[in-house]
């Protein structure tokens, strides 16, 4: 229900800079969870990018902090 209520507010304009860095997005998401003083969190990542090694390292570090990650891969066979 929470996600459904927020979907209409999602927009690329929310991002401070253009580009894509999964690791940076995960870190920013974790910062928001910590700022809310939550002990646990769950990030739902929608992406068309392939994960790089530093993305995997970041995801593992977040897991140790009690932050779960779900990835929804999007795209077409052509990219």
Short mmCIF file of N, CA and C in Angstrom, two decimals:
data_model
loop_
_atom_site.label_atom_id
_atom_site.label_comp_id
_atom_site.label_asym_id
_atom_site.label_seq_id
_atom_site.Cartn_x
_atom_site.Cartn_y
_atom_site.Cartn_z
N UNK A 1 0.82 -1.18 0.00
CA UNK A 1 0.00 0.00 0.00
C UNK A 1 0.87 1.26 0.00
N UNK A 2 1.95 1.27 0.79
CA UNK A 2 2.82 2.45 0.82
C UNK A 2 3.43 2.71 -0.55
N UNK A 3 3.95 1.66 -1.18
CA UNK A 3 4.57 1.82 -2.50
C UNK A 3 3.55 2.32 -3.51
N UNK A 4 2.36 1.76 -3.48
CA UNK A 4 1.32 2.16 -4.42
C UNK A 4 1.01 3.65 -4.28
N UNK A 5 0.99 4.14 -3.06
CA UNK A 5 0.67 5.55 -2.86
C UNK A 5 1.79 6.47 -3.32
N UNK A 6 3.01 5.95 -3.45
CA UNK A 6 4.15 6.79 -3.82
C UNK A 6 4.48 6.75 -5.31
N UNK A 7 3.98 5.76 -6.03
CA UNK A 7 4.36 5.57 -7.43
C UNK A 7 4.05 6.79 -8.27
N UNK A 8 2.93 7.43 -8.05
CA UNK A 8 2.57 8.60 -8.86
C UNK A 8 3.53 9.76 -8.68
N UNK A 9 4.25 9.79 -7.55
CA UNK A 9 5.19 10.88 -7.29
C UNK A 9 6.58 10.61 -7.85
N UNK A 10 6.84 9.40 -8.33
CA UNK A 10 8.16 9.07 -8.86
C UNK A 10 8.38 9.75 -10.21
N UNK A 11 9.56 10.31 -10.36
CA UNK A 11 9.89 11.02 -11.59
C UNK A 11 11.41 11.12 -11.70
N UNK A 12 11.96 11.08 -12.90
CA UNK A 12 13.40 11.28 -13.05
C UNK A 12 13.85 12.64 -12.52
N UNK A 13 12.93 13.59 -12.42
CA UNK A 13 13.27 14.93 -11.92
C UNK A 13 13.68 14.90 -10.44
N UNK A 14 13.39 13.82 -9.74
CA UNK A 14 13.77 13.69 -8.33
C UNK A 14 15.27 13.53 -8.16
N UNK A 15 15.94 13.09 -9.20
CA UNK A 15 17.37 12.82 -9.11
C UNK A 15 18.16 14.12 -9.24
N UNK A 16 19.19 14.29 -8.41
CA UNK A 16 19.96 15.55 -8.44
C UNK A 16 20.84 15.70 -9.67
N UNK A 17 21.25 14.60 -10.29
CA UNK A 17 22.09 14.67 -11.49
C UNK A 17 21.66 13.57 -12.45
N UNK A 18 21.97 13.76 -13.72
CA UNK A 18 21.69 12.72 -14.71
C UNK A 18 22.71 11.60 -14.59
N UNK A 19 22.35 10.45 -15.12
CA UNK A 19 23.27 9.32 -15.12
C UNK A 19 22.72 8.19 -14.28
N UNK A 20 23.50 7.14 -14.18
CA UNK A 20 23.06 6.00 -13.39
C UNK A 20 24.23 5.40 -12.66
N UNK A 21 24.09 5.33 -11.37
CA UNK A 21 25.07 4.68 -10.52
C UNK A 21 24.29 3.91 -9.47
N UNK A 22 24.21 2.60 -9.66
CA UNK A 22 23.44 1.80 -8.72
C UNK A 22 23.97 1.93 -7.30
N UNK A 23 25.28 1.92 -7.17
CA UNK A 23 25.90 2.02 -5.85
C UNK A 23 25.52 3.34 -5.17
N UNK A 24 25.59 4.44 -5.91
CA UNK A 24 25.22 5.74 -5.35
C UNK A 24 23.74 5.77 -4.96
N UNK A 25 22.90 5.19 -5.80
CA UNK A 25 21.46 5.16 -5.51
C UNK A 25 21.19 4.34 -4.25
N UNK A 26 21.87 3.22 -4.09
CA UNK A 26 21.69 2.40 -2.89
C UNK A 26 22.15 3.14 -1.64
N UNK A 27 23.28 3.83 -1.75
CA UNK A 27 23.79 4.59 -0.60
C UNK A 27 22.84 5.71 -0.22
N UNK A 28 22.31 6.42 -1.21
CA UNK A 28 21.37 7.50 -0.93
C UNK A 28 20.10 6.95 -0.29
N UNK A 29 19.62 5.82 -0.78
CA UNK A 29 18.44 5.19 -0.20
C UNK A 29 18.69 4.79 1.25
N UNK A 30 19.86 4.24 1.51
CA UNK A 30 20.22 3.85 2.88
C UNK A 30 20.29 5.08 3.78
N UNK A 31 20.83 6.19 3.26
CA UNK A 31 20.89 7.42 4.05
C UNK A 31 19.49 7.88 4.45
N UNK A 32 18.54 7.78 3.55
CA UNK A 32 17.17 8.17 3.86
C UNK A 32 16.57 7.27 4.93
N UNK A 33 16.87 5.99 4.87
CA UNK A 33 16.38 5.05 5.89
C UNK A 33 16.98 5.40 7.24
N UNK A 34 18.28 5.69 7.27
CA UNK A 34 18.95 6.06 8.52
C UNK A 34 18.43 7.40 9.06
N UNK A 35 18.19 8.36 8.16
CA UNK A 35 17.68 9.67 8.60
C UNK A 35 16.31 9.54 9.26
N UNK A 36 15.55 8.55 8.80
CA UNK A 36 14.23 8.30 9.38
C UNK A 36 14.33 7.54 10.70
N UNK A 37 15.57 7.23 11.09
CA UNK A 37 15.86 6.52 12.34
C UNK A 37 15.20 5.14 12.40
N UNK A 38 15.14 4.49 11.24
CA UNK A 38 14.60 3.13 11.17
C UNK A 38 15.70 2.12 11.44
N UNK A 39 15.36 1.07 12.13
CA UNK A 39 16.32 0.01 12.44
C UNK A 39 16.51 -0.94 11.26
N UNK A 40 15.47 -1.06 10.45
CA UNK A 40 15.51 -1.93 9.27
C UNK A 40 14.88 -1.18 8.10
N UNK A 41 15.19 -1.64 6.91
CA UNK A 41 14.60 -1.02 5.73
C UNK A 41 14.59 -2.00 4.57
N UNK A 42 13.90 -1.63 3.54
CA UNK A 42 13.81 -2.45 2.34
C UNK A 42 13.82 -1.51 1.14
N UNK A 43 14.81 -1.68 0.30
CA UNK A 43 14.94 -0.88 -0.92
C UNK A 43 14.44 -1.72 -2.09
N UNK A 44 13.58 -1.13 -2.90
CA UNK A 44 13.14 -1.77 -4.14
C UNK A 44 13.79 -1.00 -5.28
N UNK A 45 14.69 -1.66 -5.97
CA UNK A 45 15.48 -1.03 -7.03
C UNK A 45 14.91 -1.42 -8.40
N UNK A 46 14.50 -0.43 -9.16
CA UNK A 46 14.06 -0.63 -10.54
C UNK A 46 15.20 -0.19 -11.44
N UNK A 47 15.70 -1.07 -12.27
CA UNK A 47 16.87 -0.71 -13.07
C UNK A 47 16.89 -1.44 -14.40
N UNK A 48 17.56 -0.81 -15.34
CA UNK A 48 17.84 -1.46 -16.63
C UNK A 48 19.34 -1.70 -16.77
N UNK A 49 20.08 -1.41 -15.71
CA UNK A 49 21.54 -1.56 -15.73
C UNK A 49 21.97 -2.92 -15.19
N UNK A 50 23.13 -3.36 -15.65
CA UNK A 50 23.76 -4.52 -15.06
C UNK A 50 24.55 -4.07 -13.85
N UNK A 51 24.59 -4.90 -12.82
CA UNK A 51 25.32 -4.57 -11.60
C UNK A 51 26.83 -4.70 -11.84
N UNK A 52 27.56 -3.73 -11.29
CA UNK A 52 29.02 -3.77 -11.29
C UNK A 52 29.47 -4.33 -9.94
N UNK A 53 30.74 -4.65 -9.82
CA UNK A 53 31.25 -5.24 -8.58
C UNK A 53 31.00 -4.33 -7.38
N UNK A 54 31.20 -3.01 -7.53
CA UNK A 54 30.99 -2.11 -6.39
C UNK A 54 29.52 -2.04 -5.98
N UNK A 55 28.60 -2.29 -6.92
CA UNK A 55 27.18 -2.34 -6.59
C UNK A 55 26.89 -3.53 -5.68
N UNK A 56 27.51 -4.65 -5.99
CA UNK A 56 27.33 -5.86 -5.18
C UNK A 56 27.92 -5.66 -3.79
N UNK A 57 29.09 -5.05 -3.72
CA UNK A 57 29.73 -4.76 -2.43
C UNK A 57 28.82 -3.85 -1.59
N UNK A 58 28.26 -2.82 -2.22
CA UNK A 58 27.36 -1.91 -1.51
C UNK A 58 26.12 -2.64 -1.01
N UNK A 59 25.53 -3.47 -1.84
CA UNK A 59 24.34 -4.23 -1.44
C UNK A 59 24.63 -5.14 -0.25
N UNK A 60 25.78 -5.77 -0.26
CA UNK A 60 26.15 -6.64 0.86
C UNK A 60 26.34 -5.84 2.15
N UNK A 61 26.94 -4.66 2.03
CA UNK A 61 27.14 -3.81 3.20
C UNK A 61 25.80 -3.36 3.77
N UNK A 62 24.85 -3.03 2.90
CA UNK A 62 23.53 -2.62 3.36
C UNK A 62 22.82 -3.76 4.06
N UNK A 63 23.00 -4.96 3.55
CA UNK A 63 22.38 -6.13 4.18
C UNK A 63 22.87 -6.28 5.62
N UNK A 64 24.14 -6.03 5.85
CA UNK A 64 24.70 -6.12 7.21
C UNK A 64 24.14 -5.03 8.12
N UNK A 65 23.59 -3.96 7.51
CA UNK A 65 23.00 -2.86 8.28
C UNK A 65 21.49 -3.07 8.49
N UNK A 66 20.98 -4.22 8.04
CA UNK A 66 19.55 -4.49 8.20
C UNK A 66 18.69 -3.94 7.09
N UNK A 67 19.31 -3.65 5.95
CA UNK A 67 18.56 -3.12 4.81
C UNK A 67 18.50 -4.18 3.73
N UNK A 68 17.28 -4.62 3.44
CA UNK A 68 17.07 -5.62 2.40
C UNK A 68 16.96 -4.93 1.05
N UNK A 69 17.23 -5.68 0.00
CA UNK A 69 17.20 -5.15 -1.36
C UNK A 69 16.45 -6.11 -2.28
N UNK A 70 15.48 -5.57 -3.00
CA UNK A 70 14.80 -6.30 -4.06
C UNK A 70 15.11 -5.58 -5.36
N UNK A 71 15.45 -6.33 -6.39
CA UNK A 71 15.79 -5.73 -7.69
C UNK A 71 14.76 -6.17 -8.73
N UNK A 72 14.21 -5.18 -9.41
CA UNK A 72 13.32 -5.45 -10.53
C UNK A 72 14.04 -4.97 -11.78
N UNK A 73 14.44 -5.94 -12.59
CA UNK A 73 15.17 -5.62 -13.83
C UNK A 73 14.17 -5.29 -14.92
N UNK A 74 14.46 -4.21 -15.64
CA UNK A 74 13.59 -3.78 -16.71
C UNK A 74 14.41 -3.66 -17.99
N UNK A 75 13.75 -3.72 -19.11
CA UNK A 75 14.45 -3.55 -20.37
C UNK A 75 13.88 -4.46 -21.43
N UNK A 76 14.53 -4.42 -22.56
CA UNK A 76 14.14 -5.27 -23.68
C UNK A 76 15.37 -6.03 -24.13
N UNK A 77 15.18 -7.05 -24.94
CA UNK A 77 16.36 -7.77 -25.47
C UNK A 77 17.31 -6.86 -26.23
N UNK A 78 16.82 -5.74 -26.75
CA UNK A 78 17.65 -4.82 -27.52
C UNK A 78 18.29 -3.74 -26.65
N UNK A 79 17.93 -3.73 -25.36
CA UNK A 79 18.55 -2.74 -24.47
C UNK A 79 17.65 -1.78 -23.84
#
